[in-house]
Coordinates of N, CA and C in Angstrom, one line a residue:
X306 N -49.3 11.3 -60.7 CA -50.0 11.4 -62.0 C -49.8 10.1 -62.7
X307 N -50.8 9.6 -63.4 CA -51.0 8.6 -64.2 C -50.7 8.9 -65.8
X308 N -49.3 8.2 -66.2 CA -49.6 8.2 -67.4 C -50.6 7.1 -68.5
X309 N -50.6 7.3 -69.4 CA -51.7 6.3 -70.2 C -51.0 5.3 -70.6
X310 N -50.6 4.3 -70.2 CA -49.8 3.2 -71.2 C -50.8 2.5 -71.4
X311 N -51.9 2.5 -71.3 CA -53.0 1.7 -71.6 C -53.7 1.0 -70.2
X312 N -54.7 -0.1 -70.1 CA -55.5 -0.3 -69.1 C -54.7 -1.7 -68.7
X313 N -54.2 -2.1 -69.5 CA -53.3 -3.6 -68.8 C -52.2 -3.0 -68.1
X314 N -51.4 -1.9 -68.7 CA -50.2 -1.3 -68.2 C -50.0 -1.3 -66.5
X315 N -51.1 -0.8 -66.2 CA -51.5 -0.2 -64.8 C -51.0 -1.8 -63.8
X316 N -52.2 -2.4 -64.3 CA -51.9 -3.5 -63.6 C -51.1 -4.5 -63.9
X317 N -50.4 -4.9 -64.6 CA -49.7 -5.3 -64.8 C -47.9 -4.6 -63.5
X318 N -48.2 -3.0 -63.4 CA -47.0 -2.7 -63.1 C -47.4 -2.9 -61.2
X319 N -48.9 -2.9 -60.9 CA -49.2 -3.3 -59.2 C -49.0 -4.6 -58.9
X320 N -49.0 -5.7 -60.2 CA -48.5 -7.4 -59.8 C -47.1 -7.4 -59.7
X321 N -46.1 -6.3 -59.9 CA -44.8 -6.6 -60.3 C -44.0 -6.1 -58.7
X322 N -45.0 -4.8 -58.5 CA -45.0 -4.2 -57.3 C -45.4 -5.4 -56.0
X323 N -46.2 -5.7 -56.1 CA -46.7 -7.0 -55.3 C -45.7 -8.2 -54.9
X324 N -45.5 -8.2 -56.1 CA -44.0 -9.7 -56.4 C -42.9 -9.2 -55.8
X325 N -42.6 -8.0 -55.9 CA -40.9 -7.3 -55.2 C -41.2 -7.7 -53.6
X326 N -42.6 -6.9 -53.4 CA -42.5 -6.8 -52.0 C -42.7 -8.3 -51.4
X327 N -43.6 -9.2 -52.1 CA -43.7 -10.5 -51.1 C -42.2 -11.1 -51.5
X328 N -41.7 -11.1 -52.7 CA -40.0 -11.2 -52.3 C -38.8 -11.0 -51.0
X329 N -38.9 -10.0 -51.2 CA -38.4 -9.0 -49.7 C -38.8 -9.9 -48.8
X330 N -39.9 -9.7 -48.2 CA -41.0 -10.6 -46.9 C -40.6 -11.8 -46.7
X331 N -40.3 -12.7 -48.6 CA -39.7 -14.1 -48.1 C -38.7 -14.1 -47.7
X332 N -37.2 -13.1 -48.1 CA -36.1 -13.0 -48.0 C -35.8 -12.8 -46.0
X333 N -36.5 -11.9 -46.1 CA -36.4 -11.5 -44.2 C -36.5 -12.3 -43.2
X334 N -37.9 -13.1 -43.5 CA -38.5 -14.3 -42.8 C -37.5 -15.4 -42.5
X335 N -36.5 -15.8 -44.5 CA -35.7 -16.6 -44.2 C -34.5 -16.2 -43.5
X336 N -34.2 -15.1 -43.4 CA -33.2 -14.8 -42.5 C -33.1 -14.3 -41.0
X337 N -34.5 -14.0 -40.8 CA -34.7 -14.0 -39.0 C -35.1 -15.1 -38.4
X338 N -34.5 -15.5 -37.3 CA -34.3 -16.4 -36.5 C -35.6 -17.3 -36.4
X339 N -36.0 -18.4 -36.2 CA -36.8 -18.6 -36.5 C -37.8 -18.6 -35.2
X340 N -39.1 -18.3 -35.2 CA -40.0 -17.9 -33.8 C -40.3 -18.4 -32.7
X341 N -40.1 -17.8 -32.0 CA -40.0 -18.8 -30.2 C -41.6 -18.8 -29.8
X342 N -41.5 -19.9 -28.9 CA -43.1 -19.8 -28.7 C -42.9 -19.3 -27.3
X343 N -43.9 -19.3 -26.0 CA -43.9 -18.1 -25.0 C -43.7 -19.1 -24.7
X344 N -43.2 -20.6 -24.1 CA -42.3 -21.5 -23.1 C -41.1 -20.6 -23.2
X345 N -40.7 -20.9 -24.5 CA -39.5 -21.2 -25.0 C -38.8 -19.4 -24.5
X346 N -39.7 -18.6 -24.5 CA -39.5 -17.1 -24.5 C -39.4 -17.0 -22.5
X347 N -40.2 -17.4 -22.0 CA -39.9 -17.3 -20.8 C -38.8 -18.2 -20.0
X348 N -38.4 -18.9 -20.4 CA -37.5 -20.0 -20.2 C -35.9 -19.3 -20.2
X349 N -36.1 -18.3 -21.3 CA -34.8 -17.4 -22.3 C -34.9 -16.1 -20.9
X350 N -35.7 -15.6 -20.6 CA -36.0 -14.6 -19.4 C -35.1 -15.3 -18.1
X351 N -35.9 -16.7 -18.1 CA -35.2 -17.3 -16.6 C -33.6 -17.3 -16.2
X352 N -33.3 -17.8 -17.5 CA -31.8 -18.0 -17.4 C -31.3 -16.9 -17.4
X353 N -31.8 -15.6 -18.2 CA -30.7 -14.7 -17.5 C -31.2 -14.2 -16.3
X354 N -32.0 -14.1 -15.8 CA -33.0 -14.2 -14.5 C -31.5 -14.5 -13.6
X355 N -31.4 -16.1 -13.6 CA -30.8 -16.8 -13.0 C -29.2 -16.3 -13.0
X356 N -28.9 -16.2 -13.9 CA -27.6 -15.9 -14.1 C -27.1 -14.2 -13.3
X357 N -28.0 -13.4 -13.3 CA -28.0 -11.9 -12.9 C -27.9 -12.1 -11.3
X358 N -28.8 -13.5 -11.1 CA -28.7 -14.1 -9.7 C -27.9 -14.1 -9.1
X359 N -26.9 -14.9 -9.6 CA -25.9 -15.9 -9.5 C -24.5 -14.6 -9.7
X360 N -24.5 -14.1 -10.1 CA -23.4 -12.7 -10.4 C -23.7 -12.1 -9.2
X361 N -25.1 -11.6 -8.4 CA -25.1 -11.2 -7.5 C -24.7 -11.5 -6.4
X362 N -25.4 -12.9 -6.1 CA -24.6 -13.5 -5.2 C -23.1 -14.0 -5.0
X363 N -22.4 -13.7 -5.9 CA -21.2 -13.9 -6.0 C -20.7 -12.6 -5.7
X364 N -21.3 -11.9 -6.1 CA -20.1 -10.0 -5.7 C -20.6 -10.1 -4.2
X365 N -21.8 -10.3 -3.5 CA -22.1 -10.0 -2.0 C -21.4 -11.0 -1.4
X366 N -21.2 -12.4 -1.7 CA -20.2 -13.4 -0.9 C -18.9 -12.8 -0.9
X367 N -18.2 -12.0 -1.8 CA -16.7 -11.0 -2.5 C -16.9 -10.2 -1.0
X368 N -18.3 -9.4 -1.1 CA -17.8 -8.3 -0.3 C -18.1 -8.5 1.1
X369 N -18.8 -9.8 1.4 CA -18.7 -10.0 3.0 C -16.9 -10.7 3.3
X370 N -16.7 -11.0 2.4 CA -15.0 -11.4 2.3 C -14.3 -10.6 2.7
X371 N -14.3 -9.7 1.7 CA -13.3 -8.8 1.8 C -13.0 -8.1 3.2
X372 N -13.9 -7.2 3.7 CA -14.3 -6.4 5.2 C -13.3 -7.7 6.1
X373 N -13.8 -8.8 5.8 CA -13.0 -10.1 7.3 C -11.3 -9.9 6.7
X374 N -11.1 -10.2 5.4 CA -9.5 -10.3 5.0 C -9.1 -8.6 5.7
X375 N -9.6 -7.2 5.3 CA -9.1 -6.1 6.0 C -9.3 -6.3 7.3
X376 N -9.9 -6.9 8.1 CA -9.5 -6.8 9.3 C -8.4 -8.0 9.6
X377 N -8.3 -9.1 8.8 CA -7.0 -9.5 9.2 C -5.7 -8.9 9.5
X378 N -5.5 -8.4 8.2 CA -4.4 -7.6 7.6 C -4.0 -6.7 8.8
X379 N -5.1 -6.0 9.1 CA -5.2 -5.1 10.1 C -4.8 -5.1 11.1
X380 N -5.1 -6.3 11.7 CA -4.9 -7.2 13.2 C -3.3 -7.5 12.9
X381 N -2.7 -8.0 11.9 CA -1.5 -8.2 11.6 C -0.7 -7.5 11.9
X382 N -0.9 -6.3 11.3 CA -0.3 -4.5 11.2 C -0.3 -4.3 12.7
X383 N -1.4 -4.4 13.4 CA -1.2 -3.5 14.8 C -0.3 -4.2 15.6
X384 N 0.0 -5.9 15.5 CA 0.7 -7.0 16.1 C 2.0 -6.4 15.9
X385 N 2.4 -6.0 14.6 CA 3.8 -5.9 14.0 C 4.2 -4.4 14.6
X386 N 3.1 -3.8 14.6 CA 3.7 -2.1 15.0 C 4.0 -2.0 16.6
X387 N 3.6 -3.2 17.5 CA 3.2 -3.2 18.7 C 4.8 -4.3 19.4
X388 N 5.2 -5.3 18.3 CA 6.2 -5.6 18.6 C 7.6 -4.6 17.9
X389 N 7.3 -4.1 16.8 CA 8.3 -2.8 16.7 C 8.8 -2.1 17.5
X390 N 7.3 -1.0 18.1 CA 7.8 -0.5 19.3 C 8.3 -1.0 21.1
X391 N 8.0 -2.7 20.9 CA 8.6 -2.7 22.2 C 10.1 -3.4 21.7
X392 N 10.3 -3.8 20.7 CA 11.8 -3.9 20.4 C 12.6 -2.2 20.4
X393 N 12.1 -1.3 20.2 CA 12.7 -0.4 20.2 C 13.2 0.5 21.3
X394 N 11.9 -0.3 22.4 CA 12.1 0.2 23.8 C 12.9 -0.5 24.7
X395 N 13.2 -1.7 23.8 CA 14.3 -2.3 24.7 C 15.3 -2.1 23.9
X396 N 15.5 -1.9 23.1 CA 16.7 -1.3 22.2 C 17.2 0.2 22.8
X397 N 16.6 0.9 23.1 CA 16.7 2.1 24.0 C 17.1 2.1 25.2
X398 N 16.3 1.3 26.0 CA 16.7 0.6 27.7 C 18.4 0.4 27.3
X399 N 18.4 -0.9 26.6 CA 19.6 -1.5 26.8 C 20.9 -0.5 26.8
X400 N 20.7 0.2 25.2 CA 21.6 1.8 25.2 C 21.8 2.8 26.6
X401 N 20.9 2.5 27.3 CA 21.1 3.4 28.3 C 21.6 3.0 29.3
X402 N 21.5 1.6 29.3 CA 22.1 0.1 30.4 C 23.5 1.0 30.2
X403 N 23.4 0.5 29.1 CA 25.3 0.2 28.3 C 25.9 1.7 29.0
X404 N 25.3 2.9 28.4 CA 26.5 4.0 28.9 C 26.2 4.7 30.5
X405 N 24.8 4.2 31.2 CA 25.2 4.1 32.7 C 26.6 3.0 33.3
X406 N 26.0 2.4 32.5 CA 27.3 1.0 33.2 C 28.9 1.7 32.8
X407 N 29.1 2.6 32.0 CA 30.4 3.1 31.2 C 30.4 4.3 31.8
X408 N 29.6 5.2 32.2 CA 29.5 6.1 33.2 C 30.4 5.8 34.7
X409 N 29.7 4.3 35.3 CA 29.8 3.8 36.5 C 31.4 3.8 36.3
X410 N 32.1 2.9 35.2 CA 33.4 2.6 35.1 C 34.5 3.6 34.9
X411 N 34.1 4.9 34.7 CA 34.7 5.9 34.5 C 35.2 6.3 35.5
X412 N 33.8 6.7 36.5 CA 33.9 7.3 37.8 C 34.6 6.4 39.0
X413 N 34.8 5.2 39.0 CA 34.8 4.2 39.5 C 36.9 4.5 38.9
X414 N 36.9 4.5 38.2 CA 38.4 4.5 37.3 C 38.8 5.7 38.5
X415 N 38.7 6.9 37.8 CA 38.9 8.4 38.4 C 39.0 8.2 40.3
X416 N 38.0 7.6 40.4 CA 38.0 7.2 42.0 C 39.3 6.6 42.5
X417 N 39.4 5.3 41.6 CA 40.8 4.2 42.2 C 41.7 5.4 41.9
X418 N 41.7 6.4 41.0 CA 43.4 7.0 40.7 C 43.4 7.9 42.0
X419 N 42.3 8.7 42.8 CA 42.8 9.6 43.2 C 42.7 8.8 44.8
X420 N 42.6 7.5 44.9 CA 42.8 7.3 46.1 C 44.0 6.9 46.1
X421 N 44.9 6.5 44.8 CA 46.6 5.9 44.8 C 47.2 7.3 45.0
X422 N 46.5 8.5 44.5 CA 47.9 9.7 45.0 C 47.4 10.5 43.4
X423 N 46.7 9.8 42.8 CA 47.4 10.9 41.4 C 46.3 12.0 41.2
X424 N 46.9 12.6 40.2 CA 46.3 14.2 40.3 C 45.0 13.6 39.1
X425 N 43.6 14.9 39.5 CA 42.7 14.7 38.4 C 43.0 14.2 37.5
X426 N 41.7 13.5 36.7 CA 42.1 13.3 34.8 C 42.0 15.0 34.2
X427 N 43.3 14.8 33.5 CA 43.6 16.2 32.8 C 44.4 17.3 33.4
X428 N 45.0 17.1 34.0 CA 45.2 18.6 35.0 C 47.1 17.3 35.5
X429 N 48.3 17.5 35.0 CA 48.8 17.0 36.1 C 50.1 18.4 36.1
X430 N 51.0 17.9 37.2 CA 51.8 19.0 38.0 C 53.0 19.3 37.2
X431 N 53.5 20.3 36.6 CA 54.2 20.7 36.0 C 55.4 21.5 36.7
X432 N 56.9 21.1 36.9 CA 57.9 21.5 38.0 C 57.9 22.7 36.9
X433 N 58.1 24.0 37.6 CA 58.8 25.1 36.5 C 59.8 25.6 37.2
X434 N 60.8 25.7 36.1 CA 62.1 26.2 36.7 C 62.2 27.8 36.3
X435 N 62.9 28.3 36.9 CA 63.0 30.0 36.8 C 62.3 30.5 35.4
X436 N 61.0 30.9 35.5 CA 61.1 31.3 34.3 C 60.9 32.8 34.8
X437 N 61.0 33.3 33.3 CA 60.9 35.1 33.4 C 59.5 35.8 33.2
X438 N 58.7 34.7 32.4 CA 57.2 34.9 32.7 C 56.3 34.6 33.6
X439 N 55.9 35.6 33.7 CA 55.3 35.6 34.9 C 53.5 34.3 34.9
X440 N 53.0 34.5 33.5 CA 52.1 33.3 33.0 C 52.7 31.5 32.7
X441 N 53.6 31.5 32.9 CA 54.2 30.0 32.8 C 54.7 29.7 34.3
X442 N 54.9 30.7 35.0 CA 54.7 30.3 36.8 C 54.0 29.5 37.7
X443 N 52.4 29.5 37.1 CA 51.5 29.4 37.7 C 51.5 28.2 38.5
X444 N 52.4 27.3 37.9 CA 52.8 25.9 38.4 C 52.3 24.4 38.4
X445 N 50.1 24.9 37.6 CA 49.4 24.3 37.0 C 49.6 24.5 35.5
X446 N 49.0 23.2 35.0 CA 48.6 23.1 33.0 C 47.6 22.3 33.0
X447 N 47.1 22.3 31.9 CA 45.9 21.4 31.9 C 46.9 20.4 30.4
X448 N 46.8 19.0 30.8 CA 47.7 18.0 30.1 C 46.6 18.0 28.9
X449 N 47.8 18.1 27.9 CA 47.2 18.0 26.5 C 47.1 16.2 26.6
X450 N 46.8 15.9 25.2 CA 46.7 14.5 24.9 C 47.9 14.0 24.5
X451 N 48.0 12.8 24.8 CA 49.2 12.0 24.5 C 50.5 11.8 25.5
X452 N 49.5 12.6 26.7 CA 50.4 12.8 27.7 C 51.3 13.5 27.5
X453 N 51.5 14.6 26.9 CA 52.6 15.8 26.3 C 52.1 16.8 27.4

Protein backbone atom coordinates (compact mmCIF):
# COMPACT_ATOMS: atom_id res chain seq x y z
CA UNK A 1 0.00 0.00 0.00
CA UNK A 2 0.94 3.40 -0.90
CA UNK A 3 1.00 6.03 1.42
CA UNK A 4 0.42 9.82 0.21
CA UNK A 5 3.60 11.72 0.88
CA UNK A 6 2.88 13.52 -2.06
CA UNK A 7 3.83 12.90 -5.98
CA UNK A 8 7.64 13.78 -5.66
CA UNK A 9 7.79 11.53 -2.55
CA UNK A 10 7.26 8.35 -4.58
CA UNK A 11 9.96 9.03 -6.83
CA UNK A 12 12.20 10.42 -5.20
CA UNK A 13 12.16 7.22 -2.72
CA UNK A 14 12.63 4.63 -6.40
CA UNK A 15 16.00 6.98 -7.30
CA UNK A 16 17.31 6.31 -3.74
CA UNK A 17 16.26 2.58 -4.23
CA UNK A 18 18.11 2.62 -7.66
CA UNK A 19 21.36 4.34 -6.09
CA UNK A 20 21.59 1.46 -3.09
CA UNK A 21 21.26 -1.15 -5.62
CA UNK A 22 23.79 0.19 -8.46
CA UNK A 23 25.96 0.69 -5.26
CA UNK A 24 26.04 -2.91 -4.19
CA UNK A 25 26.61 -3.87 -8.14
CA UNK A 26 29.68 -1.49 -7.99
CA UNK A 27 30.89 -2.82 -4.67
CA UNK A 28 30.71 -6.80 -5.97
CA UNK A 29 32.12 -6.14 -9.42
CA UNK A 30 35.08 -4.39 -7.49
CA UNK A 31 35.60 -7.27 -5.50
CA UNK A 32 35.17 -10.30 -7.90
CA UNK A 33 38.09 -11.28 -9.63
CA UNK A 34 38.37 -9.69 -12.54
CA UNK A 35 36.91 -11.63 -15.99
CA UNK A 36 38.67 -14.28 -17.92
CA UNK A 37 38.14 -14.34 -21.51
CA UNK A 38 37.53 -18.11 -23.04
CA UNK A 39 41.66 -18.43 -24.02
CA UNK A 40 42.41 -17.58 -20.73
CA UNK A 41 39.42 -19.99 -19.34
CA UNK A 42 40.46 -22.88 -21.38
CA UNK A 43 44.06 -22.61 -20.85
CA UNK A 44 42.90 -22.71 -16.72
CA UNK A 45 40.98 -26.28 -17.83
CA UNK A 46 44.34 -27.47 -19.49
CA UNK A 47 46.58 -27.23 -16.63
CA UNK A 48 44.57 -29.02 -14.34
CA UNK A 49 43.79 -31.25 -17.35
CA UNK A 50 47.54 -31.71 -17.23
CA UNK A 51 48.21 -31.91 -13.87
CA UNK A 52 45.27 -34.84 -13.14
CA UNK A 53 47.62 -36.26 -15.94
CA UNK A 54 50.66 -36.12 -14.46
CA UNK A 55 49.28 -37.51 -10.83
CA UNK A 56 48.04 -40.29 -12.88
CA UNK A 57 50.80 -41.26 -14.33
CA UNK A 58 52.71 -41.06 -11.47
CA UNK A 59 50.39 -43.49 -9.15
CA UNK A 60 50.43 -46.20 -12.29
CA UNK A 61 54.42 -45.87 -12.68
CA UNK A 62 54.09 -46.43 -8.15
CA UNK A 63 52.08 -49.35 -8.94
CA UNK A 64 53.84 -51.15 -11.78
CA UNK A 65 56.75 -50.67 -9.09
CA UNK A 66 55.56 -51.84 -6.49
CA UNK A 67 54.24 -55.77 -7.77
CA UNK A 68 58.43 -55.94 -9.17
CA UNK A 69 59.85 -54.69 -5.37
CA UNK A 70 57.14 -57.64 -3.85
CA UNK A 71 58.43 -60.00 -5.91
CA UNK A 72 61.89 -59.12 -4.88
CA UNK A 73 61.33 -59.28 -1.37
CA UNK A 74 59.70 -62.45 -2.10
CA UNK A 75 62.47 -64.08 -4.05
CA UNK A 76 64.69 -63.03 -0.99
CA UNK A 77 62.31 -64.73 1.63
CA UNK A 78 62.17 -68.07 -0.29
CA UNK A 79 66.28 -67.82 -0.74
CA UNK A 80 66.52 -67.29 3.12
CA UNK A 81 63.84 -69.96 4.15
CA UNK A 82 65.59 -72.42 1.67
CA UNK A 83 69.08 -71.78 3.14
CA UNK A 84 67.41 -72.04 6.82
CA UNK A 85 66.21 -75.25 6.18
CA UNK A 86 69.30 -76.81 4.70
CA UNK A 87 71.40 -75.46 7.59
CA UNK A 88 69.10 -77.10 9.77
CA UNK A 89 69.40 -80.33 7.97
CA UNK A 90 72.91 -80.34 8.32
CA UNK A 91 72.70 -79.24 11.77
CA UNK A 92 70.60 -82.42 12.31
CA UNK A 93 72.89 -84.81 10.15
CA UNK A 94 75.82 -83.62 11.98
CA UNK A 95 73.87 -84.34 15.62
CA UNK A 96 73.30 -87.65 14.53
CA UNK A 97 77.07 -87.99 13.10
CA UNK A 98 78.16 -87.00 16.62
CA UNK A 99 76.09 -89.65 18.87
CA UNK A 100 76.45 -92.59 16.18
CA UNK A 101 80.12 -91.92 16.39
CA UNK A 102 79.65 -91.96 20.63
CA UNK A 103 77.42 -94.90 20.23
CA UNK A 104 80.41 -96.65 18.12
CA UNK A 105 82.86 -95.68 21.09
CA UNK A 106 80.88 -97.04 23.78
CA UNK A 107 80.32 -100.31 22.22
CA UNK A 108 83.78 -100.48 20.98
CA UNK A 109 84.82 -99.54 24.90
CA UNK A 110 82.46 -102.44 26.48
CA UNK A 111 83.94 -104.70 23.65
CA UNK A 112 87.89 -104.04 24.64
CA UNK A 113 86.73 -104.65 28.52
CA UNK A 114 85.13 -107.95 27.93
CA UNK A 115 87.86 -109.24 25.78
CA UNK A 116 90.62 -108.26 28.85
CA UNK A 117 88.44 -110.60 31.29
CA UNK A 118 86.13 -108.00 32.97
CA UNK A 119 82.68 -108.50 33.86
CA UNK A 120 79.66 -106.30 32.00
CA UNK A 121 79.35 -102.51 32.55
CA UNK A 122 77.26 -102.54 35.80
CA UNK A 123 77.04 -105.93 37.10
CA UNK A 124 80.58 -106.84 38.88
CA UNK A 125 81.21 -110.06 41.23
CA UNK A 126 80.64 -109.77 44.70
CA UNK A 127 82.74 -112.61 47.13
CA UNK A 128 79.97 -113.38 50.00
CA UNK A 129 80.98 -114.75 53.02
CA UNK A 130 78.61 -116.87 55.24
CA UNK A 131 75.74 -115.02 55.27
CA UNK A 132 72.45 -116.03 57.03
CA UNK A 133 70.29 -114.55 54.32
CA UNK A 134 69.43 -116.37 52.08
CA UNK A 135 68.86 -112.92 49.37
CA UNK A 136 72.53 -111.61 49.89
CA UNK A 137 73.78 -115.29 48.65
CA UNK A 138 72.97 -114.90 45.30
CA UNK A 139 76.59 -113.97 44.63
CA UNK A 140 75.59 -111.32 41.89
CA UNK A 141 74.77 -107.17 42.46
CA UNK A 142 74.26 -104.79 40.10
CA UNK A 143 77.37 -102.08 40.98
CA UNK A 144 75.99 -98.88 42.20
CA UNK A 145 77.90 -95.73 41.04
CA UNK A 146 81.06 -94.66 42.26
CA UNK A 147 82.10 -98.01 42.14
CA UNK A 148 80.59 -98.87 45.75
Amino acid sequence: TRRNYGAVAVEEADERLQEEVSIRHQQARAQAPPPLDREQLVRGELADTNDELAEARRRREFLEKEPEAARVTENTLVRKKTMTIEHLKSTRKLKQECSEKERKRQVAFKKRDEDRGATPAGVRKVVVQASKSPVKSHGLRLAKKDGK
